[in-house]
CSV table of C-alpha atoms in Angstrom, one decimal:
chain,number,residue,atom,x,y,z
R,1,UNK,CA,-20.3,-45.2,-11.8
R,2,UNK,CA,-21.4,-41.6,-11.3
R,3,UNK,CA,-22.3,-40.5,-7.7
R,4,UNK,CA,-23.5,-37.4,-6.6
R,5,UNK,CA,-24.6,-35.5,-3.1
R,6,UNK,CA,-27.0,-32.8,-2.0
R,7,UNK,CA,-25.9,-30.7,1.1
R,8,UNK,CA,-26.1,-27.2,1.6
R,9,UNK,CA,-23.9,-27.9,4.8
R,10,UNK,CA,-24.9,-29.2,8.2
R,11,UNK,CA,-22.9,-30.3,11.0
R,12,UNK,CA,-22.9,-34.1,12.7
R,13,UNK,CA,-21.8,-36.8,16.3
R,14,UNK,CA,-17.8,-43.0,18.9
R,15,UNK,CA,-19.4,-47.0,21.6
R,16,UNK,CA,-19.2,-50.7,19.8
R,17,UNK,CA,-22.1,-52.4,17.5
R,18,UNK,CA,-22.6,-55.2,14.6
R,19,UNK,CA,-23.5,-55.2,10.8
R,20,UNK,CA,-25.9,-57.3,8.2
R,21,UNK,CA,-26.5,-58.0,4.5
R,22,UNK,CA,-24.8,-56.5,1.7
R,23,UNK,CA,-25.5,-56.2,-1.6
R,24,UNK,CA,-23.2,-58.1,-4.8
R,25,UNK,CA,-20.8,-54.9,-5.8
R,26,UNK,CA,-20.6,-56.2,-9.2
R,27,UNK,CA,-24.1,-56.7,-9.4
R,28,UNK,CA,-24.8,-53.0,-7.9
R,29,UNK,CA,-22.2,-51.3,-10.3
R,30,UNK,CA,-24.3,-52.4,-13.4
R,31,UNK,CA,-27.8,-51.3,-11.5
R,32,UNK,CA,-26.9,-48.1,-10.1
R,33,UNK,CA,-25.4,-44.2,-10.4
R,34,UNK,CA,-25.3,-42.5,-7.6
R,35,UNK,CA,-25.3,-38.4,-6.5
R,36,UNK,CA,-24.5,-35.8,-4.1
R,37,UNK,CA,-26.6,-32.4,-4.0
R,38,UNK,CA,-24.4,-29.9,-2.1
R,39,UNK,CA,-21.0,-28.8,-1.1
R,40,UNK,CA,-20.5,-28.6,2.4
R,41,UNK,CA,-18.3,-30.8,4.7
R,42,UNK,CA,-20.7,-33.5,5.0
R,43,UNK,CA,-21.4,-33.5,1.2
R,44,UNK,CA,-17.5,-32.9,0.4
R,45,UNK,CA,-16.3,-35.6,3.0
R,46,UNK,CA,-18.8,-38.1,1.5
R,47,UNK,CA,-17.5,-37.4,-2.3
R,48,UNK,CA,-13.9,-38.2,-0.8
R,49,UNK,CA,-14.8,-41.5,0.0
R,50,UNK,CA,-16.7,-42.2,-3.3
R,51,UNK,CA,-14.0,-40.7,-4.8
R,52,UNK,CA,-11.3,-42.7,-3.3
R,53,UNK,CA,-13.2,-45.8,-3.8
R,54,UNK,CA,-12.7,-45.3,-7.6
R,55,UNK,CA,-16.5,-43.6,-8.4
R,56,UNK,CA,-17.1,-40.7,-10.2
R,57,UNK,CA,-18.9,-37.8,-8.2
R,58,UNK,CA,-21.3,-35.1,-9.0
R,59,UNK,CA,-21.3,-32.5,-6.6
R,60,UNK,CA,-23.9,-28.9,-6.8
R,61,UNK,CA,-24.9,-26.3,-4.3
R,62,UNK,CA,-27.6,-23.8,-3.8
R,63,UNK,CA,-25.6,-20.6,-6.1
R,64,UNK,CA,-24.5,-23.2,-9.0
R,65,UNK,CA,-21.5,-25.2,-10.8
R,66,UNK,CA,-19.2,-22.3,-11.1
R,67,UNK,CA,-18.6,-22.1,-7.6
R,68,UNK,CA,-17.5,-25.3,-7.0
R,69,UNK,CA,-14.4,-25.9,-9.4
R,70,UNK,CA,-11.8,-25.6,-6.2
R,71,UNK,CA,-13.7,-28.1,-4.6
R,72,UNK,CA,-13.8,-30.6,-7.3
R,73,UNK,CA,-9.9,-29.9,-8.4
R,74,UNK,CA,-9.2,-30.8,-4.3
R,75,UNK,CA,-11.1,-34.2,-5.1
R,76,UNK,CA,-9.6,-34.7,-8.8
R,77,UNK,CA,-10.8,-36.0,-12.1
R,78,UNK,CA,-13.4,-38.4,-10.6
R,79,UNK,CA,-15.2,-35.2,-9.4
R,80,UNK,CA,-17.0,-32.9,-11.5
R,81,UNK,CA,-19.6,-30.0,-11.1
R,82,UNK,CA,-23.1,-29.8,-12.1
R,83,UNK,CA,-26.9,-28.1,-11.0
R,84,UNK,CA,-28.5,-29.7,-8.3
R,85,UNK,CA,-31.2,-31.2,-11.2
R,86,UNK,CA,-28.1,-33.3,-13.0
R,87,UNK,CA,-27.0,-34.5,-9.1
R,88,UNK,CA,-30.0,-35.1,-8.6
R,89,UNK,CA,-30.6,-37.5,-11.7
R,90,UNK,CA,-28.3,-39.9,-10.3
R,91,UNK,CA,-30.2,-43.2,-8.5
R,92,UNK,CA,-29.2,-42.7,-5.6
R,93,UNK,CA,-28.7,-39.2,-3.9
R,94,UNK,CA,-27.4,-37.6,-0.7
R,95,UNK,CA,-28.9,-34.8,0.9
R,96,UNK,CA,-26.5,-33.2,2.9
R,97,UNK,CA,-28.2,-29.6,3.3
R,98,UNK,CA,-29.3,-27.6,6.2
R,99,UNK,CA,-32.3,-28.0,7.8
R,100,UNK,CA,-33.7,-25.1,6.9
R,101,UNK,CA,-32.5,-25.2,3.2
R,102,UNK,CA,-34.2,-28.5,2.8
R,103,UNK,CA,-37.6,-27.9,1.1
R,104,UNK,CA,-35.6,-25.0,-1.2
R,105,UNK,CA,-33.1,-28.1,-2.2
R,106,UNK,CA,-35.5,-30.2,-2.9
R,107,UNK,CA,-37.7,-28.2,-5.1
R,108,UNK,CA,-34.8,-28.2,-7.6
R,109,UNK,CA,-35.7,-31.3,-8.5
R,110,UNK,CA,-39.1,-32.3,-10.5
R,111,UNK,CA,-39.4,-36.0,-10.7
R,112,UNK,CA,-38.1,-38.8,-8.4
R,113,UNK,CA,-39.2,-42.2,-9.8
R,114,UNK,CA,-38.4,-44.0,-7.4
R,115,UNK,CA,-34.8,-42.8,-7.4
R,116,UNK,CA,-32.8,-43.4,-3.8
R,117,UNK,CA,-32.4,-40.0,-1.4
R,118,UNK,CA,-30.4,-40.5,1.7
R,119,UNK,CA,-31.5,-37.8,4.0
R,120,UNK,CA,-28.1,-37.1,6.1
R,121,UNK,CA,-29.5,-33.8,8.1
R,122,UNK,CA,-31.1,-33.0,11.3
R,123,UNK,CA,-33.3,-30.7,12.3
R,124,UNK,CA,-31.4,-28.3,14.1
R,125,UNK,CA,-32.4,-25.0,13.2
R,126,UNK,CA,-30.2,-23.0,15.7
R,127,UNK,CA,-26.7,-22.7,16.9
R,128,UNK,CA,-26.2,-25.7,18.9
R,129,UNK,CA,-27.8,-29.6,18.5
R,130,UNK,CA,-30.2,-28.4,21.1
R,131,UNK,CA,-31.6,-25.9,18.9
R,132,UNK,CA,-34.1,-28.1,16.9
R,133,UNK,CA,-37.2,-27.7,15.6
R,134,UNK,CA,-40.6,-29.1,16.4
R,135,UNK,CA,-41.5,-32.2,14.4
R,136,UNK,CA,-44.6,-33.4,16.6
R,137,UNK,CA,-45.0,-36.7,15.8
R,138,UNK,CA,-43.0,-36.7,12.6
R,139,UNK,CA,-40.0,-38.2,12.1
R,140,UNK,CA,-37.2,-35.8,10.4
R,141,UNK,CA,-37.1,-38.3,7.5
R,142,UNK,CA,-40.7,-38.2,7.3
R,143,UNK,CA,-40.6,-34.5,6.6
R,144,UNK,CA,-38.2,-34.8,4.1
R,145,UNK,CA,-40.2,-37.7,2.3
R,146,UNK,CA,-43.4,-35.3,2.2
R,147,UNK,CA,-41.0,-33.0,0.0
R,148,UNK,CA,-39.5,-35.5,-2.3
R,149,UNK,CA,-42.7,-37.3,-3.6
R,150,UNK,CA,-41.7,-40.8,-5.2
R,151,UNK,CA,-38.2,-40.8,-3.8
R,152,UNK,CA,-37.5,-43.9,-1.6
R,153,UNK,CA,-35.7,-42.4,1.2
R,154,UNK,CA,-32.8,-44.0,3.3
R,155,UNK,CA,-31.8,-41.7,6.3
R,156,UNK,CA,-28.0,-42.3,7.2
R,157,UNK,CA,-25.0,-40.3,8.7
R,158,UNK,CA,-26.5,-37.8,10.7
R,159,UNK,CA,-25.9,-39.5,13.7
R,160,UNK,CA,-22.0,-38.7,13.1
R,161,UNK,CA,-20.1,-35.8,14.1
R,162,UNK,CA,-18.3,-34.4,10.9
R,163,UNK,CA,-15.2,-35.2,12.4
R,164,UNK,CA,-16.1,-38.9,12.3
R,165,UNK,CA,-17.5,-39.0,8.6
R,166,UNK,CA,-15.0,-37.1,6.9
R,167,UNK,CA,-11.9,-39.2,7.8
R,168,UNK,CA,-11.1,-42.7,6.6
R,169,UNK,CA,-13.7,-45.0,8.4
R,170,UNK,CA,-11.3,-47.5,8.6
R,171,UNK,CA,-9.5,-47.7,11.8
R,172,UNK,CA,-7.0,-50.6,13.5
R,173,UNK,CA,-9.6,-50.8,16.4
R,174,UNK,CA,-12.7,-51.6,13.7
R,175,UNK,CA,-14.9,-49.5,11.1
R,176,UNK,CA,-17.1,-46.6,12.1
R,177,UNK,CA,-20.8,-47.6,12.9
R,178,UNK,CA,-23.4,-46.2,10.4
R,179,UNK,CA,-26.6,-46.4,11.6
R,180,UNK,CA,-29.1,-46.0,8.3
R,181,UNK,CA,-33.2,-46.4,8.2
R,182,UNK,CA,-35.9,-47.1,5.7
R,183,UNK,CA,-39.1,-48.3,4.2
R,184,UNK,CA,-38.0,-49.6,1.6
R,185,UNK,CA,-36.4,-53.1,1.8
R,186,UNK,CA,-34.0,-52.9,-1.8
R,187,UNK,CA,-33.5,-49.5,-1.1
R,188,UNK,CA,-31.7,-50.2,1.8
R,189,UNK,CA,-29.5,-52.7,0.8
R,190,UNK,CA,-28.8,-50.6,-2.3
R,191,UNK,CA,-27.4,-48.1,0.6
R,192,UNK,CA,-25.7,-50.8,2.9
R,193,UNK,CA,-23.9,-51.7,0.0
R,194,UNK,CA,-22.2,-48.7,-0.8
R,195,UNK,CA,-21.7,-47.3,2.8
R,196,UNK,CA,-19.9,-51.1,3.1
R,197,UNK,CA,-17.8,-50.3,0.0
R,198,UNK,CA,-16.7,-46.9,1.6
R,199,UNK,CA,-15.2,-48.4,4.6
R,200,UNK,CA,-18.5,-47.8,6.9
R,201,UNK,CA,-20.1,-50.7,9.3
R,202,UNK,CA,-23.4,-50.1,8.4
R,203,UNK,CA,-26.3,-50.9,10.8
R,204,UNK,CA,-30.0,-51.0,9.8
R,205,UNK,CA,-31.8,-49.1,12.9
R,206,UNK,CA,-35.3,-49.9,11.3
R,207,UNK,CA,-38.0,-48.1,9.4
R,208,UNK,CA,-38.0,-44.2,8.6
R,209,UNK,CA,-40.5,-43.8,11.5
R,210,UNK,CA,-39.1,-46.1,14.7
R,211,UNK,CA,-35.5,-46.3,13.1
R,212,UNK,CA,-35.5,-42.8,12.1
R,213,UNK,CA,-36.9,-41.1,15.9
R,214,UNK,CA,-33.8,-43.8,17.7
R,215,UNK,CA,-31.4,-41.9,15.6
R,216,UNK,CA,-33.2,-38.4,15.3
R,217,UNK,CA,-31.1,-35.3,17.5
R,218,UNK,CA,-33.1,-34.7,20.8
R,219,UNK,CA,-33.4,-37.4,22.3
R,220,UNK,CA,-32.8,-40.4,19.9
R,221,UNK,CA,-30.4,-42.9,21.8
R,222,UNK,CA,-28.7,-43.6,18.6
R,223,UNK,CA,-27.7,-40.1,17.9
R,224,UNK,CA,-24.0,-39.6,18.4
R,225,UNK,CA,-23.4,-42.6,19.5
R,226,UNK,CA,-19.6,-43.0,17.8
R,227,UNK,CA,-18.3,-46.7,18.0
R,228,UNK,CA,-16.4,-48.6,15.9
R,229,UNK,CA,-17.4,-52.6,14.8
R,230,UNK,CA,-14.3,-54.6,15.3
R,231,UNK,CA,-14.6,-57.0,12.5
């Protein structure tokens, strides 16, 4: 399986929840690839779990391939390096970037068919999570949707400290809570899935518009709220 992740580095925020439907693995592995578009510790720490869970991970950043080869040696052989286009031909993506490098990350890539982008940022565009830009009604999600026409987009992890995604999600106390939203029904179990298969409890919050603004920074209940699902 090939996985890749987009993230031009962002930063993200533990209570007690449940968990839902999953989709076959077997049946998944024949259907899917997956990608990551960038290289910073929420893109890295999420190609350590896909790597550890036996997938093979694309990872690419904003100045190109040749910049990442520590990064994937670090990860080993399942890793490898490529241009934010050939992450971003995967079926399911990651966006991991900065708020502010979003619609530059994005514009990389042509065509989405109807490929999956999980939208991992928040809209923080100053030192601190209080530091967030103006969205008016829009949801963050939303915003990233109007720049990736034809994507089906899943947000998921940016409710999480860094410090809680990069570690093994699987504690003696339970699994970490993921809360992940969406609009489109096989899209998200497509996601569930593979956060499932990483070690995650994933939790569906709802669509990309009430799901998304109960996990969105500023004032979204969800949003760091770490706990861990004793199964």
């Amino acid at each position: 399986m090939l996985i890749a992740i987009i993230n031009f580095d962002g930063a993200q925020h533990q209570k007690r929840v449940g968990s839902a439907n999953r989709l076959n693995t077997c049946e998944r592995k024949t259907l899917m690839e997956f990608g990551i578009i960038g290289a910073g510790t929420i893109g890295k720490g999420i190609a350590g779990h896909l790597v550890t869970a036996g997938h093979r991970v694309v990872l690419s950043n904003s100045r190109g391939p040749d910049t990442l080869s520590d990064t994937v040696a670090r990860l080993g052989p399942l890793a490898t390096a490529g241009t934010v286009a050939e992450a971003a031909a995967a079926e399911m993506v990651f966006l991991a970037v900065r708020w502010l490098d979003i619609p530059a990350a994005l514009a990389d890539v042509s065509s989405w068919d109807g490929r999956i982008l999980v939208d991992t940022s928040n809209h923080i565009v100053g030192p601190t999570p209080r530091d967030h830009a103006d969205l008016g009604p829009e949801t963050g999600s939303e915003f990233v949707a109007r720049h990736a026409p034809g994507a089906r987009v899943v947000k998921a992890f940016n409710t999480l400290y860094a410090q809680y995604i990069v570690p093994d999600p699987r504690h003696a106390e339970g699994r970490q809570l993921l809360f992940y939203a969406g609009d489109d029904a096989d899209a998200k179990a497509d996601f569930r899935a593979v956060a499932d298969e990483i070690g995650f409890a994933p939790v569906d919050a709802g669509s990309l518009r009430e799901g998304g603004r109960l996990m969105q920074v500023g004032g979204g209940p969800l949003s760091a709220l770490h706990a861990l699902k004793q199964d």
